[in-house]
PDB file of C-alpha atoms in Angstrom:
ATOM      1  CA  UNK A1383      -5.474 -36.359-120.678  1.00 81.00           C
ATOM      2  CA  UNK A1384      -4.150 -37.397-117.425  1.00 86.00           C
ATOM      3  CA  UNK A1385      -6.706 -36.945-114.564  1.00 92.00           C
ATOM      4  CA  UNK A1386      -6.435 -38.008-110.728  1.00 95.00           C
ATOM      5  CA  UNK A1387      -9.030 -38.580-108.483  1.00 96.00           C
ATOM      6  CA  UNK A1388      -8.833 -38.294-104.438  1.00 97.00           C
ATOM      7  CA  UNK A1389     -10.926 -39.058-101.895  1.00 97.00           C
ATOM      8  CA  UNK A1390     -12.190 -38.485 -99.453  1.00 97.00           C
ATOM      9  CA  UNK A1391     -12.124 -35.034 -99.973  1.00 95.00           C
ATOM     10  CA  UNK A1392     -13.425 -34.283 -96.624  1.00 95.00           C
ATOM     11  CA  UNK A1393     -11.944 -36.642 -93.900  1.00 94.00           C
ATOM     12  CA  UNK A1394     -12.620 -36.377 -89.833  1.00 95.00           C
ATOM     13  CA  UNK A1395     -11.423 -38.680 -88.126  1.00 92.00           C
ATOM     14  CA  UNK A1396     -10.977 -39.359 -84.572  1.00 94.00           C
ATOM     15  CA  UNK A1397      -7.914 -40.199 -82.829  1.00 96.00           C
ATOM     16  CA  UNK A1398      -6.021 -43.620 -82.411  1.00 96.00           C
ATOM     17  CA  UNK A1399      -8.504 -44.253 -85.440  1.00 96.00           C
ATOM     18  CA  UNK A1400      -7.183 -46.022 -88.536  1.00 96.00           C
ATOM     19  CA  UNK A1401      -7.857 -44.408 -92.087  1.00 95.00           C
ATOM     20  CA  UNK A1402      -7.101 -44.792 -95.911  1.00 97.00           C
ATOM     21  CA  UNK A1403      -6.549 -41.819 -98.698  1.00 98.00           C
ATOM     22  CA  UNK A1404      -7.211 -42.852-102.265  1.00 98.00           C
ATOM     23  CA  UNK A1405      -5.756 -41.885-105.211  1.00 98.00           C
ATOM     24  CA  UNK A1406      -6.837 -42.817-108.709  1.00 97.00           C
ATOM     25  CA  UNK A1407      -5.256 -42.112-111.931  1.00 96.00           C
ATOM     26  CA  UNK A1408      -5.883 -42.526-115.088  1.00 94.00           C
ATOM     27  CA  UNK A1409      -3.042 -43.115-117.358  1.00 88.00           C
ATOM     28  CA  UNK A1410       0.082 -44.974-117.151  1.00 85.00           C
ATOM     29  CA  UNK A1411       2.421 -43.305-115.107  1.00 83.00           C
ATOM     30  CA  UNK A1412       6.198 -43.665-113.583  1.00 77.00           C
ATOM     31  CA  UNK A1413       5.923 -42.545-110.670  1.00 86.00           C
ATOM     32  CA  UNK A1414       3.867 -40.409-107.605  1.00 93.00           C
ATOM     33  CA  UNK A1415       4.136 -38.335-105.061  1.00 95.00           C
ATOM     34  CA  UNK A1416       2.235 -37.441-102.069  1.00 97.00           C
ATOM     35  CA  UNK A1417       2.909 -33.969-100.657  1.00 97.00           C
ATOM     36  CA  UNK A1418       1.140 -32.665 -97.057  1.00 97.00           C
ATOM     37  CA  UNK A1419      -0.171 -28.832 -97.000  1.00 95.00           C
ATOM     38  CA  UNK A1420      -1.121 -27.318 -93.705  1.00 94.00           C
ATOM     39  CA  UNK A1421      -3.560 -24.057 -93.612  1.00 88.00           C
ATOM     40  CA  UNK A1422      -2.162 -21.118 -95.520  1.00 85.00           C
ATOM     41  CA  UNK A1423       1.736 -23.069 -95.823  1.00 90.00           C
ATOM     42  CA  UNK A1424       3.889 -24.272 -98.374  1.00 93.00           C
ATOM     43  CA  UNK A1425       3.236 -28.203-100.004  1.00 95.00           C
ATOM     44  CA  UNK A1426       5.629 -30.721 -97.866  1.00 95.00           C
ATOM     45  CA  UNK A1427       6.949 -33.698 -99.932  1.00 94.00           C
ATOM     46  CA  UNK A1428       5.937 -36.642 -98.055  1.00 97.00           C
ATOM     47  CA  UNK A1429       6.901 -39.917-100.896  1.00 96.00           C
ATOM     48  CA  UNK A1430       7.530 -40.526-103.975  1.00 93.00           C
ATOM     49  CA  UNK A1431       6.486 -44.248-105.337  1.00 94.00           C
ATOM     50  CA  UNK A1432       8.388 -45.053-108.281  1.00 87.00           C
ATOM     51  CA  UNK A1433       7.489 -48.741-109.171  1.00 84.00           C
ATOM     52  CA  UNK A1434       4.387 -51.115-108.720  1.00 85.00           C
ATOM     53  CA  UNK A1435       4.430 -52.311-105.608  1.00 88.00           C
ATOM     54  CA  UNK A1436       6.508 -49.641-103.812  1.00 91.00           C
ATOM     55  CA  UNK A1437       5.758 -48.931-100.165  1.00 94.00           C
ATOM     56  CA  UNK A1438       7.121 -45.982 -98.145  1.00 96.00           C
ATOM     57  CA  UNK A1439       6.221 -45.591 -94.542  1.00 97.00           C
ATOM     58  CA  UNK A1440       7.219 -42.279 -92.290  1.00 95.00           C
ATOM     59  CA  UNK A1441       6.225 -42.471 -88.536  1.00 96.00           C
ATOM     60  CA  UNK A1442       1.890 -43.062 -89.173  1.00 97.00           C
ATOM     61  CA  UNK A1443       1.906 -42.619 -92.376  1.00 98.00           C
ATOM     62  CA  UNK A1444       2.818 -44.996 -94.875  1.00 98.00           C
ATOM     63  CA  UNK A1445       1.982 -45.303 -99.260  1.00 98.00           C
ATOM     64  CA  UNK A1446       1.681 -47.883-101.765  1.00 97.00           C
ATOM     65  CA  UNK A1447       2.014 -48.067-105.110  1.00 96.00           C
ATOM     66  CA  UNK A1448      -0.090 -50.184-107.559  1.00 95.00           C
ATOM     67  CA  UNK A1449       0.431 -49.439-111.278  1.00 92.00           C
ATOM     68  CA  UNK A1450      -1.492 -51.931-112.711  1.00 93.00           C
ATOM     69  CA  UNK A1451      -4.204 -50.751-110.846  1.00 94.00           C
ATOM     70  CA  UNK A1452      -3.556 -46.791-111.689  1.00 95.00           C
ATOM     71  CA  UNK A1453      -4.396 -46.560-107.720  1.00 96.00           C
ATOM     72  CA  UNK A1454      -2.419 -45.278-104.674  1.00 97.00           C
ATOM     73  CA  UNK A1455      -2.818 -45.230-101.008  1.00 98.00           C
ATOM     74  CA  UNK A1456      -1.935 -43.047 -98.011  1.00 98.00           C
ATOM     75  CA  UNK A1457      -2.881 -45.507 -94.866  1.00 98.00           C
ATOM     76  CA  UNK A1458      -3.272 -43.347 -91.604  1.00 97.00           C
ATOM     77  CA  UNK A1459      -2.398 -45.151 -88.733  1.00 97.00           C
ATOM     78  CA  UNK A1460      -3.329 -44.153 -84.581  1.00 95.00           C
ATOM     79  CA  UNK A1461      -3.964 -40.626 -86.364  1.00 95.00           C
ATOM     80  CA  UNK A1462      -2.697 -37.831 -83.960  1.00 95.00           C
ATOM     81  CA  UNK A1463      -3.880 -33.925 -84.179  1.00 95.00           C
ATOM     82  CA  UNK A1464      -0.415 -33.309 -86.034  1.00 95.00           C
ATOM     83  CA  UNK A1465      -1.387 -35.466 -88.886  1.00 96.00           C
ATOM     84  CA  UNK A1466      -4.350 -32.633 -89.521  1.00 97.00           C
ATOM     85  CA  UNK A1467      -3.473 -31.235 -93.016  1.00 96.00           C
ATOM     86  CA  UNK A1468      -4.617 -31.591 -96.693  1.00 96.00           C
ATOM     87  CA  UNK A1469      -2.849 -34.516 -98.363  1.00 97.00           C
ATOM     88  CA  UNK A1470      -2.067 -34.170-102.399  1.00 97.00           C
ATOM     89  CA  UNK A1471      -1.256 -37.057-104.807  1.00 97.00           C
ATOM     90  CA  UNK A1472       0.735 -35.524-107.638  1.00 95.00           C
ATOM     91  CA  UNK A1473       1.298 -38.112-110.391  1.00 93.00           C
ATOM     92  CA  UNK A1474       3.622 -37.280-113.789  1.00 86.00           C
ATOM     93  CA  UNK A1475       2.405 -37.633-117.405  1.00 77.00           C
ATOM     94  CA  UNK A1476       4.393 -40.723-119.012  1.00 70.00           C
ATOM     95  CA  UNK A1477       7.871 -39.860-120.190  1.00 65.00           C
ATOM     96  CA  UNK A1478       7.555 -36.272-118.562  1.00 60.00           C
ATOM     97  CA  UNK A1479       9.990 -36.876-115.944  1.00 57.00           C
ATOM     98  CA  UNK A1480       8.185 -35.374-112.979  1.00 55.00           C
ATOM     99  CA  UNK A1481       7.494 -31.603-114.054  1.00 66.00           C
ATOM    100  CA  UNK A1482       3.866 -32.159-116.249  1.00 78.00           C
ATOM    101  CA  UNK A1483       2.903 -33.140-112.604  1.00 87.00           C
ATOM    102  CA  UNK A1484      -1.398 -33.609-112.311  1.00 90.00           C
ATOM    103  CA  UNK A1485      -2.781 -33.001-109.378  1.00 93.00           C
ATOM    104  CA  UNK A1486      -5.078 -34.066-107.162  1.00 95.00           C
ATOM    105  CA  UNK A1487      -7.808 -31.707-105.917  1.00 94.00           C
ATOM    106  CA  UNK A1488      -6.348 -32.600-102.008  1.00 95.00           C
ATOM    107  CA  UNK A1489      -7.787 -34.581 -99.174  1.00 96.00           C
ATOM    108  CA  UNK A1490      -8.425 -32.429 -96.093  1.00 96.00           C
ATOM    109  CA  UNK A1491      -7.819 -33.975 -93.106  1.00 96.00           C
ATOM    110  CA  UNK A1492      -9.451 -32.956 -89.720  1.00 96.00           C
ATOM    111  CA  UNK A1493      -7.607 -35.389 -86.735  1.00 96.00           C
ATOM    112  CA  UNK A1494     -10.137 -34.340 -83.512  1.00 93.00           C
ATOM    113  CA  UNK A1495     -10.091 -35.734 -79.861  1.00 86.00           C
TER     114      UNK A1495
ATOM    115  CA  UNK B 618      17.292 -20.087 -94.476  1.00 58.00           C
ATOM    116  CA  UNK B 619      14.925 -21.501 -96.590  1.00 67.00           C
ATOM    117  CA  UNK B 620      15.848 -22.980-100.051  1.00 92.00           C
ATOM    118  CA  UNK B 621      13.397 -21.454-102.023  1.00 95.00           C
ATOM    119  CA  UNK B 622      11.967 -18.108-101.635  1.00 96.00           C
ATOM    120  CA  UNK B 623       9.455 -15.822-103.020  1.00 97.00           C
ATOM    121  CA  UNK B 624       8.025 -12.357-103.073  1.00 97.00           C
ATOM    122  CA  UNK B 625       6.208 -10.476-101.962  1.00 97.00           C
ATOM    123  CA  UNK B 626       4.633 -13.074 -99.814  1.00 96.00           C
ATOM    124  CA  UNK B 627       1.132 -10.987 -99.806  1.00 97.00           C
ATOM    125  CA  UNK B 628      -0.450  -8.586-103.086  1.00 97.00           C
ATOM    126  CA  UNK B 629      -3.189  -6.912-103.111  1.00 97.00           C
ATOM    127  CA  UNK B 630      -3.899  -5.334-106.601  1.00 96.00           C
ATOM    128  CA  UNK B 631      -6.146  -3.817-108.833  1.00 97.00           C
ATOM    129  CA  UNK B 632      -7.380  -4.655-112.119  1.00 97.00           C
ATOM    130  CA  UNK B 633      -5.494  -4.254-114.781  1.00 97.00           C
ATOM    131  CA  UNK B 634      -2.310  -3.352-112.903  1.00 97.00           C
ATOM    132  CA  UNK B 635       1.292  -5.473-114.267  1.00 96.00           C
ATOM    133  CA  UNK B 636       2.555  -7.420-111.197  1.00 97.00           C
ATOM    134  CA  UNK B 637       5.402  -9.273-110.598  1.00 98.00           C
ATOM    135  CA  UNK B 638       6.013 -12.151-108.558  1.00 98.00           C
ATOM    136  CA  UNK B 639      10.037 -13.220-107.507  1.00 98.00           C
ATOM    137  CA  UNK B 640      11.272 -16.832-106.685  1.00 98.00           C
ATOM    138  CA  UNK B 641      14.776 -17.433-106.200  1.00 97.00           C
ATOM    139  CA  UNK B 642      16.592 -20.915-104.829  1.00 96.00           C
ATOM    140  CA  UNK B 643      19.279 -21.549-103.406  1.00 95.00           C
ATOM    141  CA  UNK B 644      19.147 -25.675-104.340  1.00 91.00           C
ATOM    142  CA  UNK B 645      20.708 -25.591-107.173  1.00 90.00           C
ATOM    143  CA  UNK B 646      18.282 -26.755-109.357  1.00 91.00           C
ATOM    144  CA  UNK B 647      18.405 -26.384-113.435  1.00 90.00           C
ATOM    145  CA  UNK B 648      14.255 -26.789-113.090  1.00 92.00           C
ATOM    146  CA  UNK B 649      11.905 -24.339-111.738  1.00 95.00           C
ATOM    147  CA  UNK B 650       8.233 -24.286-111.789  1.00 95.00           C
ATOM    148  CA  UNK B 651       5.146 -21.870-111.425  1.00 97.00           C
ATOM    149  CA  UNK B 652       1.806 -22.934-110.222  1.00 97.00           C
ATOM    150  CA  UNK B 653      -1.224 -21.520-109.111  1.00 97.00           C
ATOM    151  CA  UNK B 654      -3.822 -22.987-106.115  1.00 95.00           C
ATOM    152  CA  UNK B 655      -7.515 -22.083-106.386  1.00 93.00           C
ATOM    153  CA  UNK B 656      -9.181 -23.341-103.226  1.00 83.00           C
ATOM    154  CA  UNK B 657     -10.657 -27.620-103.853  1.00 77.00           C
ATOM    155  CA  UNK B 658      -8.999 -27.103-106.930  1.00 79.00           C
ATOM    156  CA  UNK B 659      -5.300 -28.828-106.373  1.00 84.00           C
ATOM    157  CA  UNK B 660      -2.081 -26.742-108.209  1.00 92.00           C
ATOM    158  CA  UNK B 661      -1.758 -25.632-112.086  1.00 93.00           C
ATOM    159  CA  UNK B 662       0.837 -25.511-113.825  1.00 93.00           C
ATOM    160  CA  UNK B 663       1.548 -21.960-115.479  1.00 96.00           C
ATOM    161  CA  UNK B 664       5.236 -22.141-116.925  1.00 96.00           C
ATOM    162  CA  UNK B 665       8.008 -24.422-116.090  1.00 94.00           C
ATOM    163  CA  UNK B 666      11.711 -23.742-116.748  1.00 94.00           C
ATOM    164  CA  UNK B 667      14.449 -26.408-117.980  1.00 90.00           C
ATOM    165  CA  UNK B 668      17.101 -23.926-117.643  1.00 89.00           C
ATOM    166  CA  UNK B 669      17.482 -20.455-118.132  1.00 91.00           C
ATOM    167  CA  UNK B 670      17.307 -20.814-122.037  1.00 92.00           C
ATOM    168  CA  UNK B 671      14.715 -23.331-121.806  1.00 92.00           C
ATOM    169  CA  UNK B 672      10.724 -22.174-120.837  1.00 94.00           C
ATOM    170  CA  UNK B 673       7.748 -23.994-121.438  1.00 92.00           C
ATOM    171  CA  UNK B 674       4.147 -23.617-120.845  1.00 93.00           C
ATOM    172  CA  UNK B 675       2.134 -25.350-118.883  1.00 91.00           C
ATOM    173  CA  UNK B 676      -1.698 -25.997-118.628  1.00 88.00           C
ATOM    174  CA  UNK B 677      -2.677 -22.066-117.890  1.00 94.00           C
ATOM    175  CA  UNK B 678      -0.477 -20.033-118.911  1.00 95.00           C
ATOM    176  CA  UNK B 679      -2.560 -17.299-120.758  1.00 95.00           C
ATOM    177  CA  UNK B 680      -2.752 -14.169-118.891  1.00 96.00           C
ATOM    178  CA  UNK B 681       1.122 -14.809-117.547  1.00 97.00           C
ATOM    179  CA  UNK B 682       4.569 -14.292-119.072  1.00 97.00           C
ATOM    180  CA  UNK B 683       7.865 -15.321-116.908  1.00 97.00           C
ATOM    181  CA  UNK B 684      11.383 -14.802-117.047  1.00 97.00           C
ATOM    182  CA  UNK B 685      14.467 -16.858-116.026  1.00 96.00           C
ATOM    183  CA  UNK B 686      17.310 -14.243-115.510  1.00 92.00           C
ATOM    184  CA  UNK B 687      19.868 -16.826-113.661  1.00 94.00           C
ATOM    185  CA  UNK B 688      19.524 -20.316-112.710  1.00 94.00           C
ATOM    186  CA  UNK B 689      18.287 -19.230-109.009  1.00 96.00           C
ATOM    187  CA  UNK B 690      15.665 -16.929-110.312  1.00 97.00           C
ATOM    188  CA  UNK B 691      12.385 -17.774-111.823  1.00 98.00           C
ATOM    189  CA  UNK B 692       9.905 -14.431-111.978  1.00 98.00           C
ATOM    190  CA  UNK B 693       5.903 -14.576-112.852  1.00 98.00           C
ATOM    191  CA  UNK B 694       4.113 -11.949-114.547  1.00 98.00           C
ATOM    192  CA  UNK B 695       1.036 -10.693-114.635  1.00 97.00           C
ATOM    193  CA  UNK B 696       0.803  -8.287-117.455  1.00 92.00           C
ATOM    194  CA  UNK B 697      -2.424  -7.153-116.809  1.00 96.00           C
ATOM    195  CA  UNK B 698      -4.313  -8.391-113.632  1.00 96.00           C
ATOM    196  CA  UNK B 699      -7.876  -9.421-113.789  1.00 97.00           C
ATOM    197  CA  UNK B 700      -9.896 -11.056-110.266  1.00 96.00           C
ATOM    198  CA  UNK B 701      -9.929 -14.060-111.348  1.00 95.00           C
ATOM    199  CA  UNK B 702      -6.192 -14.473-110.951  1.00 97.00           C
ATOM    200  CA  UNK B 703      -6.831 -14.020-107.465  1.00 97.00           C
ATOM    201  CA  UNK B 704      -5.028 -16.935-105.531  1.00 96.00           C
ATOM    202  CA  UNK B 705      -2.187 -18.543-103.848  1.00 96.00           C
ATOM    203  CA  UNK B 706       1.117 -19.043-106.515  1.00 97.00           C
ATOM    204  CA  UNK B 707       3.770 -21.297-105.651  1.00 97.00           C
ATOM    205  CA  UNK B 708       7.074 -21.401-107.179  1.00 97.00           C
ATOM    206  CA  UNK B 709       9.132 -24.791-106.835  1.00 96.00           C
ATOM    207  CA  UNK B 710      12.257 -26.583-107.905  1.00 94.00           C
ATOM    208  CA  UNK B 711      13.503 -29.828-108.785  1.00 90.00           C
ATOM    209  CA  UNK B 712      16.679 -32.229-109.704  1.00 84.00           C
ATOM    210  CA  UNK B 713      16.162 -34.470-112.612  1.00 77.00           C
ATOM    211  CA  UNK B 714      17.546 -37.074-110.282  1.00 75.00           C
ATOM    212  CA  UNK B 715      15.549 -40.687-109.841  1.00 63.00           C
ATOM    213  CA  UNK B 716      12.944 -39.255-107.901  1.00 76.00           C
ATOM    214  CA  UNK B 717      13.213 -35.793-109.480  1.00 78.00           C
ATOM    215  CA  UNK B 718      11.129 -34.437-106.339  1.00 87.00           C
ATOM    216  CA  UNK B 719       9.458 -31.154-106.914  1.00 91.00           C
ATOM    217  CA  UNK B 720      10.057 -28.593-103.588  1.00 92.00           C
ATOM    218  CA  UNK B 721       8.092 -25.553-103.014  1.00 95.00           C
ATOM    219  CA  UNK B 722       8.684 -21.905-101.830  1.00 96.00           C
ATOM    220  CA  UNK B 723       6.110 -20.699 -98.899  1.00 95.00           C
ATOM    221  CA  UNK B 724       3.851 -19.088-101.607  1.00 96.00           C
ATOM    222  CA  UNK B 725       2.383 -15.704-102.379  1.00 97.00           C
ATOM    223  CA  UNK B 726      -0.988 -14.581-102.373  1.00 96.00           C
ATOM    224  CA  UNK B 727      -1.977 -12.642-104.832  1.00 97.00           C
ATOM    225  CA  UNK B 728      -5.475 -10.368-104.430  1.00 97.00           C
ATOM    226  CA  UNK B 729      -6.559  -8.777-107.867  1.00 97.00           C
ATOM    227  CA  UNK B 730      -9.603  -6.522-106.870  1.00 96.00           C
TER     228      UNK B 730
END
């Protein structure tokens, strides 16, 4: 059974600070995506990392990919008050293409002044 | 207008009630998805949908049926509603492109008292 592990769960962090999302996983996987939810809206794809080693970067935020590690990061960088929303990793079971999509339980993120 | 929609965007219900939830996109997308969010709990899968011949279930579906009546349309049933059903459902689509990138309607939240 695929399982995937976040954390922080709970992140506040000031800004201009610099800060890291983890995501663990526990079987061989294809590919992952991070998606951003703000209060009470609809799941916003942010990447999706399809090979070891893949890096994606959009304005402050930018993801790696390390398969032989099962892990992936979200690297937060100068945060902003914007960037304040709950951050999913999303990773597919093998061979599923991507709709037996696990979850991760979500990394809330509070940016303050 | 947004490319994937659902309603009603609010329920509030009793037990034991039948309630219906609509998605429809306008992406074009053969696959369509159901999931439900419990609060620190990340999405479930209920039922996902290949095409409209095609419907499989995912990791909770007992308690829900659904129905794929076009390629746009993806409906979730609740044949009889019990509390703990109460939370936010979000329908979503996706290409079985290289990324395959699952995108999600604005959700509906669903209150089974």
């Amino acid at each position: 059974e695929l399982k995937v592990e976040q954390n922080p769960l709970f992140l506040s962090m000031q800004e201009g600070k610099n800060y890291t999302i983890y995501c663990n996983y526990s079987t061989t996987s294809d590919r992952l995506y991070w998606y951003r939810q703000d209060p009470g809206k609809s799941l916003e794809s942010l990447f999706v990392l399809l090979s070891n080693g893949a890096v994606k970067q959009e304005g402050r935020l930018m993801a790696s990919l390390d398969t032989k590690a099962r892990l992936s990061t979200l690297h937060i960088t100068a945060a902003v008050h914007d960037l304040s929303a709950t951050y999913f990793c999303a990773v597919n079971q093998p061979g599923a293409g991507s709709y037996q999509l696990t979850f991760g339980k979500g990394t809330k993120l509070s940016v303050i002044p | 207008d947004a490319d994937v929609t659902q309603t009603p965007r609010n329920r509030i219900t009793k037990t034991g009630k039948r309630i219906m939830l609509e998605c429809s996109q306008t992406k074009g997308h053969d696959r369509m998805y159901w999931y439900r969010q419990d609060p620190g709990l990340g999405l479930q899968l209920i039922y996902y949908s290949f095409d409209v011949k095609d419907i499989n279930k995912g990791e909770i579906s007992d308690g829900y049926s659904v129905s794929r009546q076009a390629q746009a349309k993806f409906s979730l049933s609740l044949e009889s509603a019990i509390p703990n059903q109460t939370a936010l459902y979000f329908c979503a689509t996706s290409d079985p492109t290289v990324t395959d990138t699952q995108y999600f309607g604005p959700g509906t939240r669903l209150t089974v008292l």
